[in-house]
Amino acid sequence: MRTLEIERDVALAPFTSLELGGPAKYFVRAADEATLVDALAWAAHQELPSAILAGGSNLIVPDEGYEGLVVQMAIDELDFREGGSVSAGAGVAWEKVVDGAVARGWAGLECLAGIPGSTGATPIQNVGAYGAEVAEVIARVRVLRRDTLAFEELAPDDCGFGYRDSLFKREPDRFVVSAVDFALRPDGPGTVRYAELERSVGPDATLAQIRRTVRALRRQKSMLIDSGDPNRRSAGSFFLNPVVSVADADRIVEQALERNLVRSAEEVPRYPAPDAQVKLAAGWLIEKAGVAKGSRRGAIGVSSKHALCLVHHGGGTTAELLDFAEEIRGRVLDRFGVTLEREPRLLA
């Protein structure tokens, strides 16, 4: 009979890019689906809460830790098949999937280069960058139902994808992502539809050129995990870009003009969004609300490269991080009447 290896009082901070938070009372590393099932069954039998740990780049751990079982997803099978089909276990490092696709000349993931974390987290967050999002190329998501501990395979239409959103994110206690299949485009053109990327590469750029440029742009903003970067301890974008009505967007432009925050309406970043709405730039709102890049509150601060990133400089606490985030949210709400939503997940 298989023995489930359960560790006690395991520090979680080293598993996260923020390097904050307390320990897990119980901890299991699941390198296969059988261990995943056994671990969740054990937690249910013990009447303990359970949580899934992926790459830790989009996770905030409370200072008190987690009084239950944390399961680290380590399923790392990766298969590139003929015709552009890719199957990746939830524990596969995301960059490994992107690099493998680009090396084969398979289009669809090149704009998502440099995003930290594991593959299993990508459909949950519907990760996106530089004009692309992962929902565009997902063919199937293999999940474990928490209520029955049975596996299912969901088509994209069943996943409820939205802007940085999915069914998995909205109902976190319903499914655990075990693997993701992608349908890529062999010899297809790269995705160049984001203005900043378009200015940096030509319309005929190769996938490798797009990937390299995206990584360079992310590095300029400290959006790559780099041990030598003083902004390295972060969860990437801490707030979502808010999606508002056209009327609200026009109101914000008028406010910016009246308060001499901009010289012309064109200086306010605005992008079309579904359902005739408008997506605003959270980083711009934060800066115009008076929170400058490089601002600090002790060990917690705003990245010196990008106002959308909150940074842990070492020796801080999760409580300090969340307090500073609330201060920023309050400033943006007071200045523009817009409520920012946190992007990283709080382990609770």
Coordinates of C-alpha atoms in Angstrom, one line a residue:
M1 CA 0.0 0.0 0.0
R2 CA 1.2 3.5 -0.8
T3 CA 2.4 5.6 2.1
L4 CA 1.4 9.2 2.1
E5 CA 4.4 11.3 3.2
I6 CA 3.0 14.1 5.3
E7 CA 5.3 16.8 6.7
R8 CA 4.6 19.0 9.6
D9 CA 5.0 22.7 10.1
V10 CA 6.6 23.5 6.7
A11 CA 7.6 27.1 6.0
L12 CA 5.6 28.4 3.0
A13 CA 7.4 31.7 2.4
P14 CA 10.3 30.0 0.5
F15 CA 7.7 28.5 -1.9
T16 CA 6.4 32.0 -2.8
S17 CA 7.8 34.8 -4.9
L18 CA 6.9 37.3 -2.2
E19 CA 8.8 35.3 0.5
L20 CA 6.2 36.1 3.1
G21 CA 3.9 34.2 5.4
G22 CA 3.9 31.5 8.0
P23 CA 4.0 27.7 7.9
A24 CA 1.6 25.0 6.8
K25 CA 0.6 22.7 9.6
Y26 CA 0.6 19.8 7.2
F27 CA 2.3 19.6 3.8
V28 CA 2.4 17.0 1.0
R29 CA 4.2 17.1 -2.3
A30 CA 2.0 15.5 -5.0
A31 CA 4.2 14.2 -7.9
D32 CA 1.3 12.2 -9.4
E33 CA -2.5 12.1 -9.5
A34 CA -2.7 9.2 -7.1
T35 CA -0.9 11.2 -4.4
L36 CA -3.1 14.2 -5.0
V37 CA -6.2 12.1 -4.4
D38 CA -4.8 10.4 -1.4
A39 CA -3.7 13.7 0.1
L40 CA -7.1 15.4 -0.3
A41 CA -8.9 12.2 1.0
W42 CA -6.7 12.3 4.1
A43 CA -7.5 15.9 4.7
A44 CA -11.2 15.2 4.4
H45 CA -11.0 12.3 6.7
Q46 CA -9.1 14.4 9.3
E47 CA -11.7 17.2 8.8
L48 CA -9.0 19.6 7.8
P49 CA -9.1 22.3 5.2
S50 CA -6.8 21.8 2.2
A51 CA -5.2 24.2 -0.2
I52 CA -3.2 23.8 -3.4
L53 CA 0.2 25.3 -3.9
A54 CA 1.4 25.9 -7.4
G55 CA 4.4 28.0 -8.4
G56 CA 3.8 30.5 -5.6
S57 CA 4.1 33.5 -7.9
N58 CA 0.5 34.5 -7.4
L59 CA 0.0 33.6 -3.8
I60 CA -0.1 35.6 -0.5
V61 CA 0.4 33.5 2.7
P62 CA -0.9 35.0 6.0
D63 CA 1.6 35.6 8.7
E64 CA -0.1 32.9 10.8
G65 CA 0.3 30.3 8.1
Y66 CA -2.3 27.7 7.2
E67 CA -4.0 25.4 9.8
G68 CA -4.6 22.6 7.3
L69 CA -3.0 20.6 4.6
V70 CA -1.1 22.3 1.7
V71 CA -0.6 20.2 -1.3
Q72 CA 2.3 21.2 -3.6
M73 CA 1.5 20.3 -7.2
A74 CA 4.5 18.6 -8.7
I75 CA 3.0 16.7 -11.6
D76 CA 5.6 17.4 -14.2
E77 CA 4.9 15.4 -17.3
L78 CA 5.3 17.4 -20.5
D79 CA 4.5 16.1 -24.0
F80 CA 4.8 17.9 -27.3
R81 CA 2.8 15.9 -29.9
E82 CA 2.5 16.3 -33.7
G83 CA 0.2 18.9 -35.0
G84 CA 0.8 21.5 -32.3
S85 CA -0.8 19.6 -29.4
V86 CA 0.9 20.0 -26.0
S87 CA 0.0 18.3 -22.7
A88 CA 1.5 19.6 -19.5
G89 CA 1.1 18.5 -15.9
A90 CA 0.1 21.1 -13.4
G91 CA 3.5 21.2 -11.9
V92 CA 5.5 21.9 -15.1
A93 CA 7.2 25.3 -15.0
W94 CA 5.3 27.6 -17.4
E95 CA 8.5 28.9 -19.0
K96 CA 9.4 25.3 -20.0
V97 CA 6.1 25.0 -22.0
V98 CA 6.6 28.4 -23.7
D99 CA 10.2 27.7 -24.6
G100 CA 9.4 24.3 -26.0
A101 CA 6.6 25.7 -28.2
V102 CA 8.7 28.5 -29.5
A103 CA 11.7 26.2 -30.2
R104 CA 9.3 24.1 -32.4
G105 CA 7.9 27.0 -34.2
W106 CA 4.4 26.6 -32.7
A107 CA 2.7 29.9 -32.3
G108 CA 0.3 30.8 -29.5
L109 CA 2.4 31.2 -26.3
E110 CA 5.2 33.5 -27.3
C111 CA 3.6 36.6 -25.7
L112 CA 3.3 34.7 -22.4
A113 CA 7.0 34.3 -22.0
G114 CA 8.6 35.2 -18.7
I115 CA 5.4 34.7 -16.6
P116 CA 6.6 33.0 -13.5
G117 CA 4.8 30.0 -11.9
S118 CA 3.5 26.6 -13.0
T119 CA 1.3 25.5 -15.9
G120 CA -1.6 24.4 -13.6
A121 CA -2.1 28.0 -12.5
T122 CA -2.5 29.4 -16.0
P123 CA -6.1 28.5 -16.7
I124 CA -7.1 29.5 -13.1
Q125 CA -5.9 33.0 -13.6
N126 CA -6.4 33.0 -17.4
V127 CA -2.9 34.5 -17.5
G128 CA -2.3 37.1 -20.2
A129 CA 0.2 39.6 -21.4
Y130 CA 1.1 41.7 -24.4
G131 CA -2.2 41.2 -26.1
A132 CA -2.6 37.4 -25.6
E133 CA -4.2 35.2 -23.0
V134 CA -3.9 31.5 -22.4
A135 CA -7.6 30.8 -22.9
E136 CA -7.0 31.4 -26.6
V137 CA -5.0 28.2 -27.0
I138 CA -6.3 25.9 -24.2
A139 CA -7.9 22.8 -25.7
R140 CA -8.7 21.0 -22.5
V141 CA -8.2 21.2 -18.7
R142 CA -8.0 18.0 -16.7
V143 CA -9.4 18.5 -13.2
L144 CA -10.0 16.7 -10.0
R145 CA -13.4 17.3 -8.4
R146 CA -13.0 18.0 -4.8
D147 CA -16.4 16.6 -3.8
T148 CA -16.1 13.2 -5.5
L149 CA -12.3 13.0 -5.9
A150 CA -12.9 11.9 -9.5
F151 CA -11.1 13.3 -12.6
E152 CA -12.9 15.1 -15.4
E153 CA -11.8 16.8 -18.6
L154 CA -13.3 20.2 -19.3
A155 CA -13.5 21.9 -22.7
P156 CA -12.7 25.7 -22.9
D157 CA -16.4 26.6 -23.0
D158 CA -16.8 24.8 -19.7
C159 CA -14.1 26.8 -18.0
G160 CA -15.9 30.2 -17.9
F161 CA -12.8 32.2 -19.0
G162 CA -12.9 36.0 -18.6
Y163 CA -10.3 38.7 -18.1
R164 CA -7.9 37.2 -15.6
D165 CA -10.7 35.0 -14.5
S166 CA -12.2 31.5 -14.8
L167 CA -14.6 29.1 -13.2
F168 CA -11.7 27.7 -11.3
K169 CA -10.9 31.1 -9.8
R170 CA -14.5 31.9 -9.0
E171 CA -15.1 28.5 -7.4
P172 CA -11.8 27.6 -5.8
D173 CA -13.2 24.8 -3.7
R174 CA -14.7 22.9 -6.6
F175 CA -11.8 21.7 -8.8
V176 CA -8.0 21.1 -8.7
V177 CA -6.3 21.5 -12.0
S178 CA -4.2 18.4 -12.8
A179 CA -3.1 19.0 -16.4
V180 CA -3.7 21.3 -19.3
D181 CA -3.7 20.6 -23.0
F182 CA -2.9 23.3 -25.6
A183 CA -3.7 23.6 -29.3
L184 CA -0.9 25.6 -30.9
R185 CA -0.3 26.7 -34.5
P186 CA 2.7 25.0 -36.1
D187 CA 4.5 27.5 -38.4
G188 CA 1.8 30.0 -37.5
P189 CA 2.4 33.8 -37.2
G190 CA 3.2 35.2 -33.8
T191 CA 0.7 37.4 -31.9
V192 CA 1.6 41.1 -32.3
R193 CA -1.4 43.1 -31.3
Y194 CA -0.2 45.0 -28.2
A195 CA 1.0 48.5 -28.9
E196 CA 4.1 48.4 -26.8
L197 CA 5.2 45.1 -28.4
E198 CA 4.2 46.3 -31.9
R199 CA 6.6 49.2 -31.5
S200 CA 9.4 46.9 -30.6
V201 CA 9.1 44.2 -33.3
G202 CA 8.1 44.2 -37.0
P203 CA 4.9 42.6 -38.4
D204 CA 7.0 39.7 -39.7
A205 CA 8.8 39.0 -36.4
T206 CA 9.6 35.3 -35.6
L207 CA 8.3 33.6 -32.5
A208 CA 11.8 33.7 -31.0
Q209 CA 12.1 37.4 -31.6
I210 CA 8.7 38.0 -30.0
R211 CA 9.6 35.9 -27.0
R212 CA 12.9 37.6 -26.6
T213 CA 11.3 41.1 -26.9
V214 CA 8.5 40.2 -24.4
R215 CA 11.1 39.0 -21.9
A216 CA 13.1 42.2 -22.4
L217 CA 10.1 44.3 -21.8
R218 CA 9.2 42.4 -18.7
R219 CA 12.8 42.7 -17.4
Q220 CA 12.6 46.5 -17.8
K221 CA 9.5 46.5 -15.5
S222 CA 11.1 44.0 -13.0
M223 CA 8.4 41.4 -14.1
L224 CA 11.0 38.6 -14.4
I225 CA 12.2 36.8 -11.4
D226 CA 15.9 37.8 -11.2
S227 CA 18.0 37.2 -8.1
G228 CA 19.9 40.4 -8.7
D229 CA 16.8 42.6 -9.0
P230 CA 15.9 44.6 -5.9
N231 CA 12.2 44.3 -6.9
R232 CA 12.4 40.5 -7.2
R233 CA 10.2 39.7 -4.2
S234 CA 6.8 40.4 -5.7
A235 CA 3.6 38.7 -7.0
G236 CA 3.8 40.5 -10.3
S237 CA 0.8 42.7 -11.0
F238 CA -0.8 43.2 -7.6
F239 CA -4.0 44.8 -8.9
L240 CA -6.2 44.0 -11.9
N241 CA -6.6 46.6 -14.6
P242 CA -10.2 47.8 -13.9
V243 CA -12.9 47.4 -16.5
V244 CA -15.4 50.2 -16.4
S245 CA -18.3 51.7 -18.4
V246 CA -17.6 54.2 -21.2
A247 CA -19.3 56.8 -19.1
D248 CA -16.9 56.1 -16.1
A249 CA -13.9 56.2 -18.4
D250 CA -15.0 59.5 -19.8
R251 CA -15.5 60.9 -16.3
I252 CA -12.0 59.8 -15.3
V253 CA -10.5 61.5 -18.4
E254 CA -12.4 64.7 -17.5
Q255 CA -11.1 64.5 -13.9
A256 CA -7.6 64.1 -15.1
L257 CA -7.8 67.1 -17.4
E258 CA -9.5 69.3 -14.7
R259 CA -6.8 68.4 -12.2
N260 CA -3.9 68.9 -14.7
L261 CA -2.9 65.3 -14.4
V262 CA -2.6 65.1 -18.1
R263 CA -2.4 67.7 -20.9
S264 CA -4.7 65.8 -23.3
A265 CA -7.3 63.1 -23.2
E266 CA -5.0 60.8 -25.3
E267 CA -2.6 60.6 -22.4
V268 CA -5.1 58.6 -20.3
P269 CA -4.5 54.9 -21.1
R270 CA -7.7 53.3 -22.3
Y271 CA -8.4 50.0 -24.1
P272 CA -11.6 48.4 -25.6
A273 CA -13.0 45.7 -23.4
P274 CA -15.9 43.2 -24.0
D275 CA -19.5 44.3 -23.6
A276 CA -18.8 47.8 -24.8
Q277 CA -16.7 48.6 -21.8
V278 CA -13.3 50.1 -21.3
K279 CA -10.2 48.7 -19.6
L280 CA -8.1 51.3 -17.7
A281 CA -4.4 51.0 -16.6
A282 CA -4.2 50.3 -12.8
G283 CA -0.6 51.4 -12.7
W284 CA -1.5 54.8 -14.2
L285 CA -4.3 55.2 -11.7
I286 CA -2.0 54.4 -8.8
E287 CA 0.7 56.9 -9.9
K288 CA -1.9 59.6 -10.6
A289 CA -3.4 59.0 -7.2
G290 CA -0.1 60.1 -5.7
V291 CA 1.7 56.7 -5.1
A292 CA 5.0 56.9 -6.9
K293 CA 7.2 54.1 -8.1
G294 CA 9.7 53.2 -5.4
S295 CA 7.4 54.4 -2.5
R296 CA 8.0 52.4 0.7
R297 CA 6.3 51.6 4.0
G298 CA 9.2 50.0 5.8
A299 CA 9.9 46.6 4.3
I300 CA 7.0 46.8 1.8
G301 CA 7.0 49.1 -1.2
V302 CA 6.1 49.8 -4.8
S303 CA 8.4 48.5 -7.4
S304 CA 10.8 51.2 -8.7
K305 CA 10.1 50.0 -12.2
H306 CA 6.3 49.5 -12.3
A307 CA 3.6 51.0 -10.1
L308 CA 1.4 47.9 -10.4
C309 CA 3.9 45.7 -8.4
L310 CA 4.1 45.7 -4.7
V311 CA 7.5 44.5 -3.4
H312 CA 8.8 42.9 -0.3
H313 CA 12.3 44.2 0.5
G314 CA 13.0 41.6 3.2
G315 CA 12.0 41.3 6.9
G316 CA 8.4 42.3 6.4
T317 CA 5.1 40.8 7.1
T318 CA 2.0 39.9 5.1
A319 CA 0.0 42.2 7.3
E320 CA 2.2 45.1 6.3
L321 CA 1.8 44.2 2.6
L322 CA -2.0 44.0 2.8
D323 CA -2.1 47.3 4.8
F324 CA -0.1 49.1 2.1
A325 CA -2.3 47.6 -0.6
E326 CA -5.4 48.9 1.2
E327 CA -3.8 52.3 1.4
I328 CA -3.2 52.3 -2.3
R329 CA -6.8 51.1 -3.0
G330 CA -8.1 53.9 -0.9
R331 CA -6.1 56.6 -2.7
V332 CA -7.3 55.4 -6.1
L333 CA -10.9 55.2 -4.9
D334 CA -10.7 58.7 -3.4
R335 CA -9.1 60.2 -6.5
F336 CA -11.0 58.4 -9.3
G337 CA -13.9 56.6 -7.8
V338 CA -12.5 53.3 -9.0
T339 CA -12.1 50.2 -6.8
L340 CA -9.0 48.2 -7.6
E341 CA -9.2 44.4 -7.2
R342 CA -6.3 42.4 -5.9
E343 CA -4.8 39.9 -8.4
P344 CA -2.8 37.4 -6.3
R345 CA -4.7 34.9 -4.2
L346 CA -4.7 35.1 -0.4
L347 CA -4.3 31.6 1.2
A348 CA -7.2 31.2 3.6

